[in-house]
Amino acid sequence: MTISTAIIGLGIMGRRMLEHMNLHPDFTVTAIWDPDHSACEAAQAIVPGAQIAADAAAAIAAADLVYLACPPVPRKAYALAAARLGKAVFLEKPLGVDIAESRDLVAQITALGVPAAVNFTQAAGAALTDVAASAQSGELGDLMGADIVVTYANWPRAWQQSADWLRFAAEGGMTREVVSHFLFFSERILGPLQLVWARADTPPNSDLCETHVAARLVAENGAVVTIMGSVGGAQPDRQELTIKGSKTSRRIADFYRDAKSNGGDFVPVSADVSDPRAVSLKAQLDDLALLVAGKPNRLATLDEALRVQILVESILSGKNAA
C-alpha cells in the first residue's frame, strides 16, 4: 500500500515534490490544490493522475498525508485542519513567520500526536549524515564553529520569480529561505545556538525583504557561527556552510556538495552526481515514509524547525527572542 498524499500549494516547491513523489514507490498523490487554477493545471500536466480538489479541505480529506508547500502565513490553518483529522503533516520551511503563532502550532500538533515534520532538505541527505557521524567520531576534532555565506546577484532568483511573496519582508527573503537551512544543519552538528547580535538591511521606504544580513551566534560550547549574506552585483550564486573542526573542516556548497580540508584546499568527499536535488529529495521521501509508519527518521522535527524560526526572525529583527 502506498501513502495517499495531498499537496496544497503548487508553486515551484509543490510541483517539484509532486514530480518526485510520483517517482517514489511509497507515495501516491491523490489530490492537489492551489488557489491559482493555472498552478493546478501546470501541476496536473506533470502528473495527469493527480486530481485537482475543489478546495483545500477536500484535498486534505482525500489523503492520509498532507504536504503543505503554500506560503508561511496560511500554512498553520491547513496544518491544523489536517492534524485534527488524524492526517500526517509535512510542512515546507519556514515553519512560520510569527513566533507566537508557530509555538501554538507546534503545541497543538504535538498534542494531537500525528506524524509531523518540516522539509529542511538536507535533513536526510548524505552530507549532513556524514558530517554528523564525523563530528561524533572525533574525526573533525574539537568543533570550532561554522561560517554561513550566501550571495546572490538577484533575489528572488530567476527560478523563483513566480513566487512573488519571496521578495517581500512579510514572508520572504534569503534569511528565511536559505540561511535557515544552514542554521538547521549547524544546530544538528553544534547543538542549540543563541543569537549574540545581528543586522539585516532592507531597501528604505519599501516593504521588500533584506538585501544584506550579518549575524553572530554561539553554541553552548562557545563555538561561534557567523552569517554573511548579500544581494547585488554581477556574480554567480554562492550558498556555503563550513563546519570548522580543529582537525578537519567540512564545507557544504549549494546544499549538497561536501568537501573537507585538513588545512589545505577543500577536496570533494565524493564525486558529483548528475542531479543532486533528485538524490536529496529521494532521501527525504524515504525518511518521510518512515515518519508516516511511526519509525525513526532523520527529518526535521517541529521543535527543531521552531528553534530555527526563532533564530531567523530574531536575526531579521536584530534582537534575540524570548
PDB file of N, CA, C and O in Angstrom, residues 117-191:
ATOM      1  N   ALA A 117       6.567  16.683  10.328  1.00  0.00           N
ATOM      2  CA  ALA A 117       7.960  17.083  10.114  1.00  0.00           C
ATOM      3  C   ALA A 117       7.983  18.282   9.184  1.00  0.00           C
ATOM      4  O   ALA A 117       6.969  18.639   8.567  1.00  0.00           O
ATOM      5  N   VAL A 118       9.156  18.901   9.101  1.00  0.00           N
ATOM      6  CA  VAL A 118       9.352  20.088   8.271  1.00  0.00           C
ATOM      7  C   VAL A 118      10.445  19.789   7.256  1.00  0.00           C
ATOM      8  O   VAL A 118      11.442  19.127   7.564  1.00  0.00           O
ATOM      9  N   ASN A 119      10.259  20.289   6.026  1.00  0.00           N
ATOM     10  CA  ASN A 119      11.127  19.903   4.917  1.00  0.00           C
ATOM     11  C   ASN A 119      12.399  20.754   4.826  1.00  0.00           C
ATOM     12  O   ASN A 119      12.562  21.560   3.906  1.00  0.00           O
ATOM     13  N   PHE A 120      13.316  20.569   5.786  1.00  0.00           N
ATOM     14  CA  PHE A 120      14.673  21.073   5.600  1.00  0.00           C
ATOM     15  C   PHE A 120      15.395  20.033   4.759  1.00  0.00           C
ATOM     16  O   PHE A 120      15.657  18.910   5.213  1.00  0.00           O
ATOM     17  N   THR A 121      15.731  20.390   3.525  1.00  0.00           N
ATOM     18  CA  THR A 121      16.075  19.394   2.512  1.00  0.00           C
ATOM     19  C   THR A 121      17.370  18.637   2.776  1.00  0.00           C
ATOM     20  O   THR A 121      17.613  17.601   2.167  1.00  0.00           O
ATOM     21  N   GLN A 122      18.203  19.132   3.695  1.00  0.00           N
ATOM     22  CA  GLN A 122      19.450  18.432   3.984  1.00  0.00           C
ATOM     23  C   GLN A 122      19.301  17.388   5.090  1.00  0.00           C
ATOM     24  O   GLN A 122      20.234  16.630   5.352  1.00  0.00           O
ATOM     25  N   ALA A 123      18.132  17.312   5.714  1.00  0.00           N
ATOM     26  CA  ALA A 123      17.981  16.512   6.932  1.00  0.00           C
ATOM     27  C   ALA A 123      18.355  15.054   6.738  1.00  0.00           C
ATOM     28  O   ALA A 123      19.032  14.459   7.580  1.00  0.00           O
ATOM     29  N   ALA A 124      17.901  14.452   5.639  1.00  0.00           N
ATOM     30  CA  ALA A 124      18.175  13.037   5.392  1.00  0.00           C
ATOM     31  C   ALA A 124      19.293  12.834   4.375  1.00  0.00           C
ATOM     32  O   ALA A 124      19.565  11.700   3.970  1.00  0.00           O
ATOM     33  N   GLY A 125      19.946  13.915   3.973  1.00  0.00           N
ATOM     34  CA  GLY A 125      20.951  13.839   2.918  1.00  0.00           C
ATOM     35  C   GLY A 125      22.280  13.281   3.380  1.00  0.00           C
ATOM     36  O   GLY A 125      22.590  13.231   4.577  1.00  0.00           O
ATOM     37  N   ALA A 126      23.082  12.893   2.392  1.00  0.00           N
ATOM     38  CA  ALA A 126      24.378  12.281   2.681  1.00  0.00           C
ATOM     39  C   ALA A 126      25.316  13.239   3.399  1.00  0.00           C
ATOM     40  O   ALA A 126      26.065  12.835   4.295  1.00  0.00           O
ATOM     41  N   ALA A 127      25.285  14.525   3.037  1.00  0.00           N
ATOM     42  CA  ALA A 127      26.233  15.478   3.624  1.00  0.00           C
ATOM     43  C   ALA A 127      26.019  15.610   5.125  1.00  0.00           C
ATOM     44  O   ALA A 127      26.963  15.462   5.914  1.00  0.00           O
ATOM     45  N   LEU A 128      24.799  15.888   5.548  1.00  0.00           N
ATOM     46  CA  LEU A 128      24.535  16.054   6.978  1.00  0.00           C
ATOM     47  C   LEU A 128      24.761  14.746   7.729  1.00  0.00           C
ATOM     48  O   LEU A 128      25.347  14.733   8.824  1.00  0.00           O
ATOM     49  N   THR A 129      24.339  13.639   7.152  1.00  0.00           N
ATOM     50  CA  THR A 129      24.532  12.344   7.804  1.00  0.00           C
ATOM     51  C   THR A 129      26.013  12.063   8.024  1.00  0.00           C
ATOM     52  O   THR A 129      26.432  11.635   9.115  1.00  0.00           O
ATOM     53  N   ASP A 130      26.832  12.340   7.006  1.00  0.00           N
ATOM     54  CA  ASP A 130      28.256  12.027   7.112  1.00  0.00           C
ATOM     55  C   ASP A 130      28.997  13.016   8.004  1.00  0.00           C
ATOM     56  O   ASP A 130      29.861  12.636   8.795  1.00  0.00           O
ATOM     57  N   VAL A 131      28.660  14.305   7.912  1.00  0.00           N
ATOM     58  CA  VAL A 131      29.311  15.300   8.770  1.00  0.00           C
ATOM     59  C   VAL A 131      28.963  15.027  10.231  1.00  0.00           C
ATOM     60  O   VAL A 131      29.825  15.117  11.118  1.00  0.00           O
ATOM     61  N   ALA A 132      27.712  14.667  10.503  1.00  0.00           N
ATOM     62  CA  ALA A 132      27.314  14.356  11.875  1.00  0.00           C
ATOM     63  C   ALA A 132      28.093  13.159  12.407  1.00  0.00           C
ATOM     64  O   ALA A 132      28.576  13.167  13.552  1.00  0.00           O
ATOM     65  N   ALA A 133      28.244  12.127  11.590  1.00  0.00           N
ATOM     66  CA  ALA A 133      28.997  10.943  12.009  1.00  0.00           C
ATOM     67  C   ALA A 133      30.464  11.292  12.250  1.00  0.00           C
ATOM     68  O   ALA A 133      31.077  10.817  13.219  1.00  0.00           O
ATOM     69  N   SER A 134      31.034  12.149  11.396  1.00  0.00           N
ATOM     70  CA  SER A 134      32.433  12.542  11.548  1.00  0.00           C
ATOM     71  C   SER A 134      32.633  13.380  12.807  1.00  0.00           C
ATOM     72  O   SER A 134      33.647  13.253  13.499  1.00  0.00           O
ATOM     73  N   ALA A 135      31.652  14.231  13.108  1.00  0.00           N
ATOM     74  CA  ALA A 135      31.744  15.032  14.334  1.00  0.00           C
ATOM     75  C   ALA A 135      31.667  14.138  15.564  1.00  0.00           C
ATOM     76  O   ALA A 135      32.439  14.299  16.522  1.00  0.00           O
ATOM     77  N   GLN A 136      30.759  13.183  15.555  1.00  0.00           N
ATOM     78  CA  GLN A 136      30.575  12.301  16.709  1.00  0.00           C
ATOM     79  C   GLN A 136      31.751  11.350  16.915  1.00  0.00           C
ATOM     80  O   GLN A 136      32.087  11.004  18.051  1.00  0.00           O
ATOM     81  N   SER A 137      32.404  10.959  15.827  1.00  0.00           N
ATOM     82  CA  SER A 137      33.537  10.027  15.935  1.00  0.00           C
ATOM     83  C   SER A 137      34.825  10.717  16.367  1.00  0.00           C
ATOM     84  O   SER A 137      35.803  10.046  16.706  1.00  0.00           O
ATOM     85  N   GLY A 138      34.859  12.043  16.327  1.00  0.00           N
ATOM     86  CA  GLY A 138      36.068  12.790  16.653  1.00  0.00           C
ATOM     87  C   GLY A 138      36.939  13.100  15.463  1.00  0.00           C
ATOM     88  O   GLY A 138      37.997  13.728  15.607  1.00  0.00           O
ATOM     89  N   GLU A 139      36.504  12.695  14.272  1.00  0.00           N
ATOM     90  CA  GLU A 139      37.311  12.932  13.074  1.00  0.00           C
ATOM     91  C   GLU A 139      37.551  14.418  12.840  1.00  0.00           C
ATOM     92  O   GLU A 139      38.617  14.821  12.344  1.00  0.00           O
ATOM     93  N   LEU A 140      36.565  15.256  13.194  1.00  0.00           N
ATOM     94  CA  LEU A 140      36.716  16.702  12.994  1.00  0.00           C
ATOM     95  C   LEU A 140      37.552  17.348  14.092  1.00  0.00           C
ATOM     96  O   LEU A 140      37.973  18.496  13.943  1.00  0.00           O
ATOM     97  N   GLY A 141      37.781  16.648  15.187  1.00  0.00           N
ATOM     98  CA  GLY A 141      38.454  17.241  16.342  1.00  0.00           C
ATOM     99  C   GLY A 141      37.474  18.071  17.143  1.00  0.00           C
ATOM    100  O   GLY A 141      36.269  17.799  17.156  1.00  0.00           O
ATOM    101  N   ASP A 142      37.976  19.079  17.823  1.00  0.00           N
ATOM    102  CA  ASP A 142      37.083  19.981  18.562  1.00  0.00           C
ATOM    103  C   ASP A 142      36.269  20.809  17.577  1.00  0.00           C
ATOM    104  O   ASP A 142      36.804  21.337  16.595  1.00  0.00           O
ATOM    105  N   LEU A 143      34.982  20.938  17.845  1.00  0.00           N
ATOM    106  CA  LEU A 143      34.123  21.720  16.966  1.00  0.00           C
ATOM    107  C   LEU A 143      34.310  23.204  17.282  1.00  0.00           C
ATOM    108  O   LEU A 143      34.021  23.656  18.384  1.00  0.00           O
ATOM    109  N   MET A 144      34.799  23.944  16.290  1.00  0.00           N
ATOM    110  CA  MET A 144      35.186  25.339  16.495  1.00  0.00           C
ATOM    111  C   MET A 144      34.096  26.334  16.102  1.00  0.00           C
ATOM    112  O   MET A 144      34.170  27.509  16.466  1.00  0.00           O
ATOM    113  N   GLY A 145      33.106  25.873  15.308  1.00  0.00           N
ATOM    114  CA  GLY A 145      32.050  26.779  14.877  1.00  0.00           C
ATOM    115  C   GLY A 145      31.698  26.572  13.424  1.00  0.00           C
ATOM    116  O   GLY A 145      31.989  25.523  12.833  1.00  0.00           O
ATOM    117  N   ALA A 146      31.065  27.572  12.828  1.00  0.00           N
ATOM    118  CA  ALA A 146      30.618  27.470  11.441  1.00  0.00           C
ATOM    119  C   ALA A 146      30.563  28.851  10.813  1.00  0.00           C
ATOM    120  O   ALA A 146      30.355  29.861  11.501  1.00  0.00           O
ATOM    121  N   ASP A 147      30.742  28.878   9.496  1.00  0.00           N
ATOM    122  CA  ASP A 147      30.574  30.095   8.703  1.00  0.00           C
ATOM    123  C   ASP A 147      29.494  29.830   7.667  1.00  0.00           C
ATOM    124  O   ASP A 147      29.541  28.818   6.951  1.00  0.00           O
ATOM    125  N   ILE A 148      28.531  30.730   7.578  1.00  0.00           N
ATOM    126  CA  ILE A 148      27.456  30.649   6.590  1.00  0.00           C
ATOM    127  C   ILE A 148      27.586  31.856   5.671  1.00  0.00           C
ATOM    128  O   ILE A 148      27.547  33.000   6.143  1.00  0.00           O
ATOM    129  N   VAL A 149      27.741  31.600   4.376  1.00  0.00           N
ATOM    130  CA  VAL A 149      27.898  32.678   3.401  1.00  0.00           C
ATOM    131  C   VAL A 149      26.924  32.444   2.253  1.00  0.00           C
ATOM    132  O   VAL A 149      26.935  31.372   1.633  1.00  0.00           O
ATOM    133  N   VAL A 150      26.058  33.422   1.989  1.00  0.00           N
ATOM    134  CA  VAL A 150      25.163  33.351   0.836  1.00  0.00           C
ATOM    135  C   VAL A 150      25.212  34.687   0.104  1.00  0.00           C
ATOM    136  O   VAL A 150      25.108  35.749   0.720  1.00  0.00           O
ATOM    137  N   THR A 151      25.414  34.631  -1.207  1.00  0.00           N
ATOM    138  CA  THR A 151      25.416  35.846  -2.017  1.00  0.00           C
ATOM    139  C   THR A 151      24.677  35.572  -3.321  1.00  0.00           C
ATOM    140  O   THR A 151      24.797  34.497  -3.911  1.00  0.00           O
ATOM    141  N   TYR A 152      23.919  36.569  -3.765  1.00  0.00           N
ATOM    142  CA  TYR A 152      23.101  36.428  -4.975  1.00  0.00           C
ATOM    143  C   TYR A 152      23.186  37.705  -5.795  1.00  0.00           C
ATOM    144  O   TYR A 152      23.219  38.806  -5.238  1.00  0.00           O
ATOM    145  N   ALA A 153      23.167  37.554  -7.102  1.00  0.00           N
ATOM    146  CA  ALA A 153      23.065  38.733  -7.958  1.00  0.00           C
ATOM    147  C   ALA A 153      21.686  39.361  -7.834  1.00  0.00           C
ATOM    148  O   ALA A 153      21.545  40.588  -7.814  1.00  0.00           O
ATOM    149  N   ASN A 154      20.665  38.508  -7.735  1.00  0.00           N
ATOM    150  CA  ASN A 154      19.289  38.986  -7.623  1.00  0.00           C
ATOM    151  C   ASN A 154      18.513  38.097  -6.647  1.00  0.00           C
ATOM    152  O   ASN A 154      18.785  36.900  -6.532  1.00  0.00           O
ATOM    153  N   TRP A 155      17.552  38.704  -5.964  1.00  0.00           N
ATOM    154  CA  TRP A 155      16.629  37.956  -5.123  1.00  0.00           C
ATOM    155  C   TRP A 155      15.219  38.513  -5.335  1.00  0.00           C
ATOM    156  O   TRP A 155      15.040  39.721  -5.294  1.00  0.00           O
ATOM    157  N   PRO A 156      14.260  37.605  -5.589  1.00  0.00           N
ATOM    158  CA  PRO A 156      14.402  36.157  -5.747  1.00  0.00           C
ATOM    159  C   PRO A 156      15.229  35.804  -6.970  1.00  0.00           C
ATOM    160  O   PRO A 156      15.368  36.604  -7.895  1.00  0.00           O
ATOM    161  N   ARG A 157      15.735  34.569  -6.957  1.00  0.00           N
ATOM    162  CA  ARG A 157      16.472  34.067  -8.105  1.00  0.00           C
ATOM    163  C   ARG A 157      15.524  33.805  -9.271  1.00  0.00           C
ATOM    164  O   ARG A 157      14.301  33.763  -9.085  1.00  0.00           O
ATOM    165  N   ALA A 158      16.082  33.658 -10.482  1.00  0.00           N
ATOM    166  CA  ALA A 158      15.255  33.568 -11.690  1.00  0.00           C
ATOM    167  C   ALA A 158      14.193  32.474 -11.581  1.00  0.00           C
ATOM    168  O   ALA A 158      13.030  32.677 -11.959  1.00  0.00           O
ATOM    169  N   TRP A 159      14.560  31.325 -11.033  1.00  0.00           N
ATOM    170  CA  TRP A 159      13.612  30.210 -10.981  1.00  0.00           C
ATOM    171  C   TRP A 159      12.538  30.396  -9.916  1.00  0.00           C
ATOM    172  O   TRP A 159      11.561  29.653  -9.863  1.00  0.00           O
ATOM    173  N   GLN A 160      12.686  31.426  -9.069  1.00  0.00           N
ATOM    174  CA  GLN A 160      11.701  31.698  -8.014  1.00  0.00           C
ATOM    175  C   GLN A 160      10.727  32.819  -8.370  1.00  0.00           C
ATOM    176  O   GLN A 160       9.864  33.159  -7.559  1.00  0.00           O
ATOM    177  N   GLN A 161      10.839  33.396  -9.554  1.00  0.00           N
ATOM    178  CA  GLN A 161      10.099  34.617  -9.861  1.00  0.00           C
ATOM    179  C   GLN A 161       8.597  34.448  -9.744  1.00  0.00           C
ATOM    180  O   GLN A 161       7.880  35.406  -9.408  1.00  0.00           O
ATOM    181  N   SER A 162       8.086  33.239  -9.989  1.00  0.00           N
ATOM    182  CA  SER A 162       6.642  33.046  -9.920  1.00  0.00           C
ATOM    183  C   SER A 162       6.122  33.131  -8.484  1.00  0.00           C
ATOM    184  O   SER A 162       4.935  33.389  -8.260  1.00  0.00           O
ATOM    185  N   ALA A 163       6.991  32.909  -7.501  1.00  0.00           N
ATOM    186  CA  ALA A 163       6.597  33.024  -6.087  1.00  0.00           C
ATOM    187  C   ALA A 163       6.864  34.454  -5.640  1.00  0.00           C
ATOM    188  O   ALA A 163       7.855  34.759  -4.972  1.00  0.00           O
ATOM    189  N   ASP A 164       5.957  35.356  -5.987  1.00  0.00           N
ATOM    190  CA  ASP A 164       6.198  36.788  -5.791  1.00  0.00           C
ATOM    191  C   ASP A 164       6.393  37.153  -4.325  1.00  0.00           C
ATOM    192  O   ASP A 164       7.127  38.101  -4.010  1.00  0.00           O
ATOM    193  N   TRP A 165       5.785  36.395  -3.400  1.00  0.00           N
ATOM    194  CA  TRP A 165       5.886  36.714  -1.980  1.00  0.00           C
ATOM    195  C   TRP A 165       7.314  36.626  -1.452  1.00  0.00           C
ATOM    196  O   TRP A 165       7.639  37.211  -0.425  1.00  0.00           O
ATOM    197  N   LEU A 166       8.199  35.931  -2.176  1.00  0.00           N
ATOM    198  CA  LEU A 166       9.578  35.769  -1.711  1.00  0.00           C
ATOM    199  C   LEU A 166      10.356  37.080  -1.695  1.00  0.00           C
ATOM    200  O   LEU A 166      11.397  37.173  -1.031  1.00  0.00           O
ATOM    201  N   ARG A 167       9.872  38.113  -2.394  1.00  0.00           N
ATOM    202  CA  ARG A 167      10.618  39.371  -2.437  1.00  0.00           C
ATOM    203  C   ARG A 167      10.197  40.350  -1.344  1.00  0.00           C
ATOM    204  O   ARG A 167      10.819  41.397  -1.184  1.00  0.00           O
ATOM    205  N   PHE A 168       9.189  39.987  -0.578  1.00  0.00           N
ATOM    206  CA  PHE A 168       8.670  40.905   0.436  1.00  0.00           C
ATOM    207  C   PHE A 168       9.134  40.511   1.838  1.00  0.00           C
ATOM    208  O   PHE A 168       9.317  39.332   2.148  1.00  0.00           O
ATOM    209  N   ALA A 169       9.281  41.528   2.686  1.00  0.00           N
ATOM    210  CA  ALA A 169       9.766  41.297   4.045  1.00  0.00           C
ATOM    211  C   ALA A 169       8.784  40.500   4.892  1.00  0.00           C
ATOM    212  O   ALA A 169       9.181  39.837   5.849  1.00  0.00           O
ATOM    213  N   ALA A 170       7.506  40.541   4.556  1.00  0.00           N
ATOM    214  CA  ALA A 170       6.499  39.892   5.396  1.00  0.00           C
ATOM    215  C   ALA A 170       6.713  38.390   5.514  1.00  0.00           C
ATOM    216  O   ALA A 170       6.559  37.821   6.600  1.00  0.00           O
ATOM    217  N   GLU A 171       7.072  37.728   4.405  1.00  0.00           N
ATOM    218  CA  GLU A 171       7.228  36.274   4.434  1.00  0.00           C
ATOM    219  C   GLU A 171       8.475  35.774   3.717  1.00  0.00           C
ATOM    220  O   GLU A 171       8.829  34.602   3.884  1.00  0.00           O
ATOM    221  N   GLY A 172       9.127  36.623   2.918  1.00  0.00           N
ATOM    222  CA  GLY A 172      10.200  36.139   2.054  1.00  0.00           C
ATOM    223  C   GLY A 172      11.593  36.477   2.544  1.00  0.00           C
ATOM    224  O   GLY A 172      11.826  36.717   3.727  1.00  0.00           O
ATOM    225  N   GLY A 173      12.524  36.505   1.597  1.00  0.00           N
ATOM    226  CA  GLY A 173      13.903  36.859   1.890  1.00  0.00           C
ATOM    227  C   GLY A 173      14.841  35.671   1.993  1.00  0.00           C
ATOM    228  O   GLY A 173      14.439  34.552   2.292  1.00  0.00           O
ATOM    229  N   MET A 174      16.123  35.943   1.762  1.00  0.00           N
ATOM    230  CA  MET A 174      17.122  34.869   1.737  1.00  0.00           C
ATOM    231  C   MET A 174      17.381  34.270   3.120  1.00  0.00           C
ATOM    232  O   MET A 174      17.790  33.112   3.231  1.00  0.00           O
ATOM    233  N   THR A 175      17.160  35.045   4.190  1.00  0.00           N
ATOM    234  CA  THR A 175      17.430  34.513   5.525  1.00  0.00           C
ATOM    235  C   THR A 175      16.441  33.404   5.854  1.00  0.00           C
ATOM    236  O   THR A 175      16.824  32.338   6.340  1.00  0.00           O
ATOM    237  N   ARG A 176      15.166  33.633   5.571  1.00  0.00           N
ATOM    238  CA  ARG A 176      14.168  32.590   5.810  1.00  0.00           C
ATOM    239  C   ARG A 176      14.334  31.426   4.837  1.00  0.00           C
ATOM    240  O   ARG A 176      14.189  30.264   5.214  1.00  0.00           O
ATOM    241  N   GLU A 177      14.621  31.743   3.575  1.00  0.00           N
ATOM    242  CA  GLU A 177      14.600  30.710   2.545  1.00  0.00           C
ATOM    243  C   GLU A 177      15.876  29.881   2.464  1.00  0.00           C
ATOM    244  O   GLU A 177      15.813  28.703   2.126  1.00  0.00           O
ATOM    245  N   VAL A 178      17.027  30.479   2.744  1.00  0.00           N
ATOM    246  CA  VAL A 178      18.291  29.765   2.537  1.00  0.00           C
ATOM    247  C   VAL A 178      19.102  29.651   3.823  1.00  0.00           C
ATOM    248  O   VAL A 178      19.508  28.544   4.216  1.00  0.00           O
ATOM    249  N   VAL A 179      19.336  30.762   4.500  1.00  0.00           N
ATOM    250  CA  VAL A 179      20.137  30.721   5.728  1.00  0.00           C
ATOM    251  C   VAL A 179      19.518  29.758   6.734  1.00  0.00           C
ATOM    252  O   VAL A 179      20.228  29.070   7.481  1.00  0.00           O
ATOM    253  N   SER A 180      18.197  29.659   6.729  1.00  0.00           N
ATOM    254  CA  SER A 180      17.521  28.755   7.661  1.00  0.00           C
ATOM    255  C   SER A 180      17.994  27.308   7.506  1.00  0.00           C
ATOM    256  O   SER A 180      18.150  26.585   8.499  1.00  0.00           O
ATOM    257  N   HIS A 181      18.225  26.872   6.271  1.00  0.00           N
ATOM    258  CA  HIS A 181      18.718  25.514   6.042  1.00  0.00           C
ATOM    259  C   HIS A 181      20.060  25.294   6.748  1.00  0.00           C
ATOM    260  O   HIS A 181      20.298  24.248   7.353  1.00  0.00           O
ATOM    261  N   PHE A 182      20.934  26.277   6.648  1.00  0.00           N
ATOM    262  CA  PHE A 182      22.269  26.127   7.203  1.00  0.00           C
ATOM    263  C   PHE A 182      22.266  26.287   8.720  1.00  0.00           C
ATOM    264  O   PHE A 182      23.124  25.725   9.406  1.00  0.00           O
ATOM    265  N   LEU A 183      21.317  27.052   9.242  1.00  0.00           N
ATOM    266  CA  LEU A 183      21.155  27.110  10.697  1.00  0.00           C
ATOM    267  C   LEU A 183      20.678  25.754  11.231  1.00  0.00           C
ATOM    268  O   LEU A 183      21.149  25.286  12.268  1.00  0.00           O
ATOM    269  N   PHE A 184      19.745  25.137  10.524  1.00  0.00           N
ATOM    270  CA  PHE A 184      19.292  23.795  10.915  1.00  0.00           C
ATOM    271  C   PHE A 184      20.468  22.814  10.915  1.00  0.00           C
ATOM    272  O   PHE A 184      20.679  22.057  11.873  1.00  0.00           O
ATOM    273  N   PHE A 185      21.249  22.811   9.846  1.00  0.00           N
ATOM    274  CA  PHE A 185      22.416  21.938   9.726  1.00  0.00           C
ATOM    275  C   PHE A 185      23.385  22.211  10.877  1.00  0.00           C
ATOM    276  O   PHE A 185      23.868  21.277  11.548  1.00  0.00           O
ATOM    277  N   SER A 186      23.647  23.487  11.151  1.00  0.00           N
ATOM    278  CA  SER A 186      24.601  23.855  12.202  1.00  0.00           C
ATOM    279  C   SER A 186      24.128  23.376  13.567  1.00  0.00           C
ATOM    280  O   SER A 186      24.934  22.877  14.374  1.00  0.00           O
ATOM    281  N   GLU A 187      22.836  23.514  13.848  1.00  0.00           N
ATOM    282  CA  GLU A 187      22.339  23.058  15.142  1.00  0.00           C
ATOM    283  C   GLU A 187      22.403  21.535  15.265  1.00  0.00           C
ATOM    284  O   GLU A 187      22.620  21.014  16.368  1.00  0.00           O
ATOM    285  N   ARG A 188      22.212  20.815  14.167  1.00  0.00           N
ATOM    286  CA  ARG A 188      22.344  19.360  14.217  1.00  0.00           C
ATOM    287  C   ARG A 188      23.775  18.960  14.599  1.00  0.00           C
ATOM    288  O   ARG A 188      23.984  17.948  15.265  1.00  0.00           O
ATOM    289  N   ILE A 189      24.767  19.755  14.198  1.00  0.00           N
ATOM    290  CA  ILE A 189      26.164  19.417  14.477  1.00  0.00           C
ATOM    291  C   ILE A 189      26.643  20.031  15.790  1.00  0.00           C
ATOM    292  O   ILE A 189      27.288  19.374  16.610  1.00  0.00           O
ATOM    293  N   LEU A 190      26.336  21.299  16.018  1.00  0.00           N
ATOM    294  CA  LEU A 190      26.896  22.048  17.151  1.00  0.00           C
ATOM    295  C   LEU A 190      25.975  22.104  18.364  1.00  0.00           C
ATOM    296  O   LEU A 190      26.422  22.487  19.450  1.00  0.00           O
ATOM    297  N   GLY A 191      24.708  21.754  18.186  1.00  0.00           N
ATOM    298  CA  GLY A 191      23.752  21.897  19.266  1.00  0.00           C
ATOM    299  C   GLY A 191      23.057  23.248  19.214  1.00  0.00           C
ATOM    300  O   GLY A 191      23.285  24.056  18.297  1.00  0.00           O
TER     301      GLY A 191
END
